[in-house]
mmCIF file of C-alpha atoms in Angstrom:
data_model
loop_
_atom_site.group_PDB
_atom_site.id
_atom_site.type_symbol
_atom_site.label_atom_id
_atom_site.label_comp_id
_atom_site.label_asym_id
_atom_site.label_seq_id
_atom_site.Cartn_x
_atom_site.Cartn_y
_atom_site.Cartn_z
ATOM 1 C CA UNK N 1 48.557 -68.519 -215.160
ATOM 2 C CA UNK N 2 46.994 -70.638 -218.296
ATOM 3 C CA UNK N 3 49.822 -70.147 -220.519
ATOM 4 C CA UNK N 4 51.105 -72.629 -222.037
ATOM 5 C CA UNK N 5 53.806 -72.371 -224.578
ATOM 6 C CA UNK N 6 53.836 -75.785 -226.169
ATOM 7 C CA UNK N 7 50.664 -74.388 -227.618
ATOM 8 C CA UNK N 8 52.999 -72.404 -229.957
ATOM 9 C CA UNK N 9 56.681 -74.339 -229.645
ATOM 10 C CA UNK N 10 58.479 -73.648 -232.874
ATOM 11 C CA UNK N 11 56.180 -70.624 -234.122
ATOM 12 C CA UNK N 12 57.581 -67.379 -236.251
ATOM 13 C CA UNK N 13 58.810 -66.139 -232.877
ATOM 14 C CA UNK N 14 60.890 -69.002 -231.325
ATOM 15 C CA UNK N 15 62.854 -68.789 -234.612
ATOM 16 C CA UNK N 16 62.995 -65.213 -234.477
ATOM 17 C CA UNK N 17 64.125 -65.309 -230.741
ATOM 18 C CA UNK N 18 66.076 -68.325 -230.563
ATOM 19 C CA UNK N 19 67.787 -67.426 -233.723
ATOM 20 C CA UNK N 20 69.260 -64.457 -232.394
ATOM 21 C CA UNK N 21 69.954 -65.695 -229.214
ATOM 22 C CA UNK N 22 71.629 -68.482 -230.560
ATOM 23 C CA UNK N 23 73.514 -65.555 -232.145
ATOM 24 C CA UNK N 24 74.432 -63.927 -229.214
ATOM 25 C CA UNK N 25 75.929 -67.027 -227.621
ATOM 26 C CA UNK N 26 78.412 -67.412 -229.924
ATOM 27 C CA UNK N 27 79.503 -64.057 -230.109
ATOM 28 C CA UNK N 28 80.115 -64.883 -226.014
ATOM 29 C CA UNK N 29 81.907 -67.731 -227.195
ATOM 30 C CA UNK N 30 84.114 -65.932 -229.250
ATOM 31 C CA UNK N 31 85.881 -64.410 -225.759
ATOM 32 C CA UNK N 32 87.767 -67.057 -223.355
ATOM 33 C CA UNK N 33 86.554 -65.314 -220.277
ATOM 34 C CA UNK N 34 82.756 -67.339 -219.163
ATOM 35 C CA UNK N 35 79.458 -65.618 -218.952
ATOM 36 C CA UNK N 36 76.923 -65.921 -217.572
ATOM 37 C CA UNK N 37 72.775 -66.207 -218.854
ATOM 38 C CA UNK N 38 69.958 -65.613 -216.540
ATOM 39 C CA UNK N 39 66.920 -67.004 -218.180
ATOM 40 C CA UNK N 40 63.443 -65.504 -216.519
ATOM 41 C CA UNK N 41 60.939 -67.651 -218.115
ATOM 42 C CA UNK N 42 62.365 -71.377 -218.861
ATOM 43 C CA UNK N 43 58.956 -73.393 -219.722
ATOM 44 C CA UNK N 44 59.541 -77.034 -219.463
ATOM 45 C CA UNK N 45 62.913 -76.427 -221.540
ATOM 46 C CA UNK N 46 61.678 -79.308 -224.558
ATOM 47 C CA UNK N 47 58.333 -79.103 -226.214
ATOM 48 C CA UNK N 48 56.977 -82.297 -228.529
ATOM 49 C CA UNK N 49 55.507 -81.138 -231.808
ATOM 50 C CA UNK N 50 53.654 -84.188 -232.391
ATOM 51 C CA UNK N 51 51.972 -83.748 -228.896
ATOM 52 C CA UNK N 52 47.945 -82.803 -229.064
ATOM 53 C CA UNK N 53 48.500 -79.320 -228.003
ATOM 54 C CA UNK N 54 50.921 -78.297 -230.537
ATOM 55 C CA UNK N 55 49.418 -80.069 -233.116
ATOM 56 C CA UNK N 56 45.895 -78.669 -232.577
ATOM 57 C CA UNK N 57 47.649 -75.264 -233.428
ATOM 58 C CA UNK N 58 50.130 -76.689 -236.232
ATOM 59 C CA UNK N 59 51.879 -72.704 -235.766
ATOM 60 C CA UNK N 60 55.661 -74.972 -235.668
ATOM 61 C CA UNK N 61 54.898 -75.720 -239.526
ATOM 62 C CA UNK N 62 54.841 -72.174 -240.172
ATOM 63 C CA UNK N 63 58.139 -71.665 -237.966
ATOM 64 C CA UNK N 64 60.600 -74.070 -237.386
ATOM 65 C CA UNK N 65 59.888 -76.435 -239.755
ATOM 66 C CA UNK N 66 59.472 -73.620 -242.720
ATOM 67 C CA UNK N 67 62.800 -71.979 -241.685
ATOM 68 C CA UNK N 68 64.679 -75.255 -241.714
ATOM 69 C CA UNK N 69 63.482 -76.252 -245.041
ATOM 70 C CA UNK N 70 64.445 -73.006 -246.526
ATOM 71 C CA UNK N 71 66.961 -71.927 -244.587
ATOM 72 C CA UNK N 72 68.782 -75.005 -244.367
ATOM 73 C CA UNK N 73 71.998 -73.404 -246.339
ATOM 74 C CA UNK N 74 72.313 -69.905 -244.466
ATOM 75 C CA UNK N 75 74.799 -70.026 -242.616
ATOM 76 C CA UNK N 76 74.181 -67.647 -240.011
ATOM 77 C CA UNK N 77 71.744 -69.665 -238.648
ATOM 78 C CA UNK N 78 73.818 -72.983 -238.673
ATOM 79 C CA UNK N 79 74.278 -73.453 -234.949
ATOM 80 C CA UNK N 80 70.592 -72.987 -234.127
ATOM 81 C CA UNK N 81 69.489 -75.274 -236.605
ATOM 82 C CA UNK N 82 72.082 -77.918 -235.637
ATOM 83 C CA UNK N 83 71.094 -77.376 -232.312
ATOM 84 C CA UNK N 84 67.022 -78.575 -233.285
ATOM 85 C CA UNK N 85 68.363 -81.471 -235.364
ATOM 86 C CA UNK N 86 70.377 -83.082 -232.728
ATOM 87 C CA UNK N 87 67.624 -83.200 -230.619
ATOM 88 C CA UNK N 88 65.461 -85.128 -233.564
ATOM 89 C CA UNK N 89 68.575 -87.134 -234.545
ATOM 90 C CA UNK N 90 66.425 -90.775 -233.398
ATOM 91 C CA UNK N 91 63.548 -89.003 -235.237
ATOM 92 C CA UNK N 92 64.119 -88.967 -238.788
ATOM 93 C CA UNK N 93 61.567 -85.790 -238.764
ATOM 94 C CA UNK N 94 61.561 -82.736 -236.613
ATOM 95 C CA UNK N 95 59.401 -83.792 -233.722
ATOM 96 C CA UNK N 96 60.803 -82.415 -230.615
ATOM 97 C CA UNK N 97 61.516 -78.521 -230.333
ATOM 98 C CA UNK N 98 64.419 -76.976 -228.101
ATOM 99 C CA UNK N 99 62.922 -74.052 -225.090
ATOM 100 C CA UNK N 100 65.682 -71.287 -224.671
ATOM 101 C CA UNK N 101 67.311 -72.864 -221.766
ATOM 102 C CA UNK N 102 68.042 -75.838 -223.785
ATOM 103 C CA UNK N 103 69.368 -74.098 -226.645
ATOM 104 C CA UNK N 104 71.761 -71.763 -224.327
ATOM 105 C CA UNK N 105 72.761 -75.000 -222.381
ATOM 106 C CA UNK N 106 74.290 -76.580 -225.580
ATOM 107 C CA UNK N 107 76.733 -72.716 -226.018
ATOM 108 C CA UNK N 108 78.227 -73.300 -222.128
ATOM 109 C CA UNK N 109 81.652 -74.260 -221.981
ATOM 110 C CA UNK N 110 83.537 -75.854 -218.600
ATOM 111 C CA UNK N 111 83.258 -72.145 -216.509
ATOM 112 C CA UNK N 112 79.799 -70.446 -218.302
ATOM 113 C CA UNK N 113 76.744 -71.081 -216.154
ATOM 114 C CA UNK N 114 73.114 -70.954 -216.631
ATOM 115 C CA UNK N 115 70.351 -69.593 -214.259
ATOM 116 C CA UNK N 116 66.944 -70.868 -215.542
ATOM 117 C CA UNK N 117 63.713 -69.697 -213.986
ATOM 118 C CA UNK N 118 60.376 -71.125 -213.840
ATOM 119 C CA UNK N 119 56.636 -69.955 -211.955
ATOM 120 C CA UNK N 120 54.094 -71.956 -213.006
ATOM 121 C CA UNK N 121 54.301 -75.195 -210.891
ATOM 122 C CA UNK N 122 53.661 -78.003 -213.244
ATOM 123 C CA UNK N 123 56.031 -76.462 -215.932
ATOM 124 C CA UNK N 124 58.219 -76.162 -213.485
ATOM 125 C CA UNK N 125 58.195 -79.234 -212.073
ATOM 126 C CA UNK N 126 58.511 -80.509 -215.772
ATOM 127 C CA UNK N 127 61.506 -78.349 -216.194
ATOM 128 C CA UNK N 128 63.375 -79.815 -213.207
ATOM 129 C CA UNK N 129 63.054 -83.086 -214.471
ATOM 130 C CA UNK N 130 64.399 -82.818 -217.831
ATOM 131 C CA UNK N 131 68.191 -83.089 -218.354
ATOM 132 C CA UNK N 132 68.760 -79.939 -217.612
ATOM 133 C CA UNK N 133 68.346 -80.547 -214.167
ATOM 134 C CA UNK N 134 71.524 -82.710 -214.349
ATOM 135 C CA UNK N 135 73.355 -80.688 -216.202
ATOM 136 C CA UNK N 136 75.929 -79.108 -213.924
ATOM 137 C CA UNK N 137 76.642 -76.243 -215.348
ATOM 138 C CA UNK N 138 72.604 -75.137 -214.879
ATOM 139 C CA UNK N 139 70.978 -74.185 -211.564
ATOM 140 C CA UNK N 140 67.584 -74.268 -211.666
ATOM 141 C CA UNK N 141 65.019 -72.323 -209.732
ATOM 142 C CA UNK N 142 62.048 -73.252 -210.214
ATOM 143 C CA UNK N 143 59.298 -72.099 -209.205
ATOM 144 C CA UNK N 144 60.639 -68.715 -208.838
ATOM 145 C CA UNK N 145 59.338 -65.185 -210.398
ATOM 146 C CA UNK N 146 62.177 -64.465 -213.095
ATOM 147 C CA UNK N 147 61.353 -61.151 -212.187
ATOM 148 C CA UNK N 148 62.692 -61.626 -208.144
ATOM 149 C CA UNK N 149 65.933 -63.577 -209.573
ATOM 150 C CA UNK N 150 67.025 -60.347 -211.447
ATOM 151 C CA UNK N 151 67.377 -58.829 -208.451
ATOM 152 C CA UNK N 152 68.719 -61.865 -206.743
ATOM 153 C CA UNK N 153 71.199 -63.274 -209.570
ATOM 154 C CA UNK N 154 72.549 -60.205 -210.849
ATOM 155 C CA UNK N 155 75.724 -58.723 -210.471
ATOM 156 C CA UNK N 156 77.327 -62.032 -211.591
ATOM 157 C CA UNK N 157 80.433 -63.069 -210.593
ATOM 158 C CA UNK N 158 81.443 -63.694 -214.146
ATOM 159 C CA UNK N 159 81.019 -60.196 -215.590
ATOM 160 C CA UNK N 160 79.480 -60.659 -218.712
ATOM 161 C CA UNK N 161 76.400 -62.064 -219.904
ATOM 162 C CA UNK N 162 72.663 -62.153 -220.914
ATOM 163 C CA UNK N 163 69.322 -61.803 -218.993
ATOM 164 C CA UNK N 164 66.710 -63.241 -221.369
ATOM 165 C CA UNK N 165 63.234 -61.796 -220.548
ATOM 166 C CA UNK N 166 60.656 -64.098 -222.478
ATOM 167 C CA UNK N 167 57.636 -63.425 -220.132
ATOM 168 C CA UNK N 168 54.493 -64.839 -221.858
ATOM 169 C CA UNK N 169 52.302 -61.415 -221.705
ATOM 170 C CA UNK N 170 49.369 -62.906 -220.029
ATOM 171 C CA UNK N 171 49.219 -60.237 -217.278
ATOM 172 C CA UNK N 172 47.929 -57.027 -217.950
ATOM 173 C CA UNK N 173 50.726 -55.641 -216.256
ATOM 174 C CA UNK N 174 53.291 -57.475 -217.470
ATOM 175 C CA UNK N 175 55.409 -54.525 -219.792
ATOM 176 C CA UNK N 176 55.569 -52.637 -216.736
ATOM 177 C CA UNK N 177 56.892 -55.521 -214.929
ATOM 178 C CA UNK N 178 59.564 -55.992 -217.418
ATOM 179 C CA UNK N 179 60.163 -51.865 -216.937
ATOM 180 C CA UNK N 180 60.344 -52.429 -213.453
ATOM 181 C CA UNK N 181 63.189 -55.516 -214.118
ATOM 182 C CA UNK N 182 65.250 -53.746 -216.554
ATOM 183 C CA UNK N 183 65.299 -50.493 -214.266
ATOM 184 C CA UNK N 184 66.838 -52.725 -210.993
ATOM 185 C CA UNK N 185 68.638 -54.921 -213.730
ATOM 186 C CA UNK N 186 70.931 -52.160 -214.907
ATOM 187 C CA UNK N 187 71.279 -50.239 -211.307
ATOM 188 C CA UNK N 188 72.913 -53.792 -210.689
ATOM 189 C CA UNK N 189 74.114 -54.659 -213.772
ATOM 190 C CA UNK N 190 74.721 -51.742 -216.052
ATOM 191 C CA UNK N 191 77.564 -53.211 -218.446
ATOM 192 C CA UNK N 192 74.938 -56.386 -218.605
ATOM 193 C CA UNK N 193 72.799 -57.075 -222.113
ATOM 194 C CA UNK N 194 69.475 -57.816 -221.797
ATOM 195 C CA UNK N 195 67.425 -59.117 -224.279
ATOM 196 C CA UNK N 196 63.565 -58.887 -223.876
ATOM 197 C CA UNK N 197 61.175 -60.442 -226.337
ATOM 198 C CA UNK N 198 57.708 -59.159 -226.670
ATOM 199 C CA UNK N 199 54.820 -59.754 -228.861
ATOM 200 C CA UNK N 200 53.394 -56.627 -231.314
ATOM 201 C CA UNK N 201 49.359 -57.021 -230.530
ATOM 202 C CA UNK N 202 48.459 -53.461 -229.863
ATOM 203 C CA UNK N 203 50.909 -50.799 -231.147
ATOM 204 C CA UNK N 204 50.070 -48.448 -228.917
ATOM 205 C CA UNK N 205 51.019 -50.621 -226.003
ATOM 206 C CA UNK N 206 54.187 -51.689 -227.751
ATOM 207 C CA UNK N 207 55.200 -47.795 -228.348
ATOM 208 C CA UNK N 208 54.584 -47.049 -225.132
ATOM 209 C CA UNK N 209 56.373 -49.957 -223.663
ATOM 210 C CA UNK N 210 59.376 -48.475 -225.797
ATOM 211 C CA UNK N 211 58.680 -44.942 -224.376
ATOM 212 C CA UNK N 212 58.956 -46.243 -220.803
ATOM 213 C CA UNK N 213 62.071 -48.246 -221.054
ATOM 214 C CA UNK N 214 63.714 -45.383 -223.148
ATOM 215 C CA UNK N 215 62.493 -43.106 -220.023
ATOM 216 C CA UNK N 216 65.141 -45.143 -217.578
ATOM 217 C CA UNK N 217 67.864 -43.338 -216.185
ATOM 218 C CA UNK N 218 71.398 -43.502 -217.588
ATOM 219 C CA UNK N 219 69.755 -46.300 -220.308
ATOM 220 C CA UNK N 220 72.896 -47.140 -222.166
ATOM 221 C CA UNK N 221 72.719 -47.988 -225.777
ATOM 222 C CA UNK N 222 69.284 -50.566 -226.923
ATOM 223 C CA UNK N 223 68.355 -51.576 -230.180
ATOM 224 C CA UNK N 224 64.997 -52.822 -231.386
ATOM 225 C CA UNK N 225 64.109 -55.099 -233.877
ATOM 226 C CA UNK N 226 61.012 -56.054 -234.429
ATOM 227 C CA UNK N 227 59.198 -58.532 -237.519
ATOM 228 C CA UNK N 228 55.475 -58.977 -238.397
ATOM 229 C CA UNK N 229 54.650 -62.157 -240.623
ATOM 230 C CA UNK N 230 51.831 -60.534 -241.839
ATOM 231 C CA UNK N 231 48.974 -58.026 -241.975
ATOM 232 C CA UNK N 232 47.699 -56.967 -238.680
ATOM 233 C CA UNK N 233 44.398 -59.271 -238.267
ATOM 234 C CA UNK N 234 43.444 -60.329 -234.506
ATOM 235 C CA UNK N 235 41.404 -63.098 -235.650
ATOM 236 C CA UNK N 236 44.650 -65.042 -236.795
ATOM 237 C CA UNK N 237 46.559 -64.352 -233.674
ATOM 238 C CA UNK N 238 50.073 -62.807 -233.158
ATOM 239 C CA UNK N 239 51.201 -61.674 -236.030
ATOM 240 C CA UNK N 240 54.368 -59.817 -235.146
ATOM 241 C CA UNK N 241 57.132 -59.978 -232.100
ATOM 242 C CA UNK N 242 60.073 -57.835 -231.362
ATOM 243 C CA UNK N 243 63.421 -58.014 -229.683
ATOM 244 C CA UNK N 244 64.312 -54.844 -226.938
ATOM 245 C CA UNK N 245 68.054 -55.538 -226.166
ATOM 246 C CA UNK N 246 70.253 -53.346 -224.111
ATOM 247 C CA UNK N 247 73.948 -53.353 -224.521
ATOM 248 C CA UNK N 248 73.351 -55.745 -227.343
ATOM 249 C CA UNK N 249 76.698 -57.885 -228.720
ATOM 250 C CA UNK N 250 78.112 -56.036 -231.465
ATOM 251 C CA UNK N 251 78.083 -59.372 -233.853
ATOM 252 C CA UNK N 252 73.962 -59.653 -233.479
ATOM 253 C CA UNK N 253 73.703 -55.464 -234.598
ATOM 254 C CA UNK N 254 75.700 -56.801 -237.123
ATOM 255 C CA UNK N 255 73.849 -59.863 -238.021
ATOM 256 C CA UNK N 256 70.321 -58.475 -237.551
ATOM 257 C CA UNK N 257 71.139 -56.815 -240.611
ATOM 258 C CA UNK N 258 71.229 -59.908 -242.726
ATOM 259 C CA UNK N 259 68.879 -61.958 -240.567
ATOM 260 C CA UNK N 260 65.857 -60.254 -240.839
ATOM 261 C CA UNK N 261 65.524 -60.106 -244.159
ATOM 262 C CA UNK N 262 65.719 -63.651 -244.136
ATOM 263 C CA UNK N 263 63.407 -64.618 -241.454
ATOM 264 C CA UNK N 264 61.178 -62.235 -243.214
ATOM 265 C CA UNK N 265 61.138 -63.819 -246.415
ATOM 266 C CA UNK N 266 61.344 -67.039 -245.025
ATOM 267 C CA UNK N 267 58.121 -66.977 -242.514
ATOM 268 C CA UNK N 268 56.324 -64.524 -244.402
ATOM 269 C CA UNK N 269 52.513 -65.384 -244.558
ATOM 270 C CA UNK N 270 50.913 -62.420 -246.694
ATOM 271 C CA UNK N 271 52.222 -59.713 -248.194
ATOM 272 C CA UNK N 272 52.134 -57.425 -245.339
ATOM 273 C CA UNK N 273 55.159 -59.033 -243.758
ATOM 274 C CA UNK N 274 57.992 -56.739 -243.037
ATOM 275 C CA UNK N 275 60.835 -56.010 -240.472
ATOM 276 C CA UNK N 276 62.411 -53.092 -239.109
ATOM 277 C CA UNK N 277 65.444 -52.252 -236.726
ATOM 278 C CA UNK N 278 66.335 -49.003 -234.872
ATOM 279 C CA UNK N 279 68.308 -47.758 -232.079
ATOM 280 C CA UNK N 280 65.906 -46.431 -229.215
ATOM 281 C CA UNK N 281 69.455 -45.196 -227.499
ATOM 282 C CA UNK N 282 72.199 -45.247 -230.295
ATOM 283 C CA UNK N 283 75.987 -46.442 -229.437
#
């Protein structure tokens, strides 16, 4: 595994992910009851833009730092951005980027709990050292396969939640991994949302990852959303990433509607940026 996300911290798709997510948690909020969050692939949870490796790729000033400048104002994404500004508060400049597990960690209330996963050994040795680890509301596991801990974590004993499934598509196998999670997911966990991110490099793959998951037995209701920064060219890398989510919170079918749009006019790079949203099983 040579991953390594801090190559791309803060790119078009952590603010298309995180945005949403961010979303998502308040919606959860919203409800007294607690949830729960199962998070498969934590990185090292914070990611330094002014580190060699992100700034060798530079990607976070056509993400994060784009969207805050010109989305400062919108207030849809309001929590998410005050969530990346507390962490540069000693900064005076955005330096240091939030990983999911951070950003869901600053939505838990006294009773919500976080599950955060981890395989590759240094990141998540990293991981386990950060404040998270001391956070008591978070539990670790690291390193684990994300993939094993949806079968081990889920049902959870508060009811309702999220599984975020972020993998970082370096396998060849790895959408029929996330098939194979989602299908044992839901047999455990069938009132559950789940939320998996994936990148749009080959559109075949991407249909027939859709295809597959809409194949799963008693799948209940999924939307997909997907947004492409630009014109399909492999030589400037990814240039599109979508959201799968099963059973997704009303409030983020709601807000989708609104925030793509925006993250598409934000981030665009060319003119062949351009968004889209369907329901692969409708409500």
């Amino acid at each position: 595994m040579n991953y390594r996300h801090i190559f791309h911290a803060g790119n078009f798709a952590d603010v298309f992910k995180h945005l949403l997510l961010a979303r998502a948690l308040e919606y959860f909020q919203q409800k007294s009851k607690p949830y729960f969050v199962l998070d498969t692939h934590g990185g090292i949870g914070y990611y330094d833009l002014q580190g060699d490796q992100a700034v060798r790729t530079a990607e976070a000033e056509q993400g994060i730092v784009r969207f805050a400048q010109y989305s400062s104002e919108e207030p849809l994404a309001g929590a998410y951005l005050n969530t990346v500004r507390q962490l540069n508060e000693e900064q005076g400049k955005l330096r240091y980027y939030p990983g999911s597990p951070v950003i869901t960690s600053e939505f838990l209330r006294e009773n919500d709990r976080l599950v955060v996963c981890e395989l590759h050994k240094e990141d998540a040795e990293t991981l386990k050292n950060t404040p998270l680890g001391r956070h008591k509301q978070v539990q670790i596991l690291a390193p684990m396969d994300g993939y094993q801990a949806v079968r081990a974590q889920l049902p959870p004993a508060e009811k309702r939640g999220l599984v975020l499934i972020d993998p970082p598509f370096e396998n060849t196998t790895e959408f029929d991994d996330v098939v194979s999670a989602l299908e044992q997911g839901l047999k455990r966990w069938q009132s559950g949302s789940f939320a998996v991110w994936y990148p749009i490099k080959d559109e075949l793959k991407t249909a027939a990852f859709h295809r597959d998951v809409g194949a799963l037995p008693g799948l209940p209701k999924t939307l997909i959303m997907e947004l492409n920064i630009r014109t399909n060219d492999e030589r400037k890398g990814l240039h599109g990433c979508g959201f799968l989510w099963i059973n997704p919170p009303y409030g983020v079918v709601q807000d989708s509607e609104h925030l793509l749009p925006v993250l598409c006019k934000t981030l665009a790079q060319d003119k062949g940026a351009n968004f889209h949203s369907r329901w692969l099983v409708s409500e």
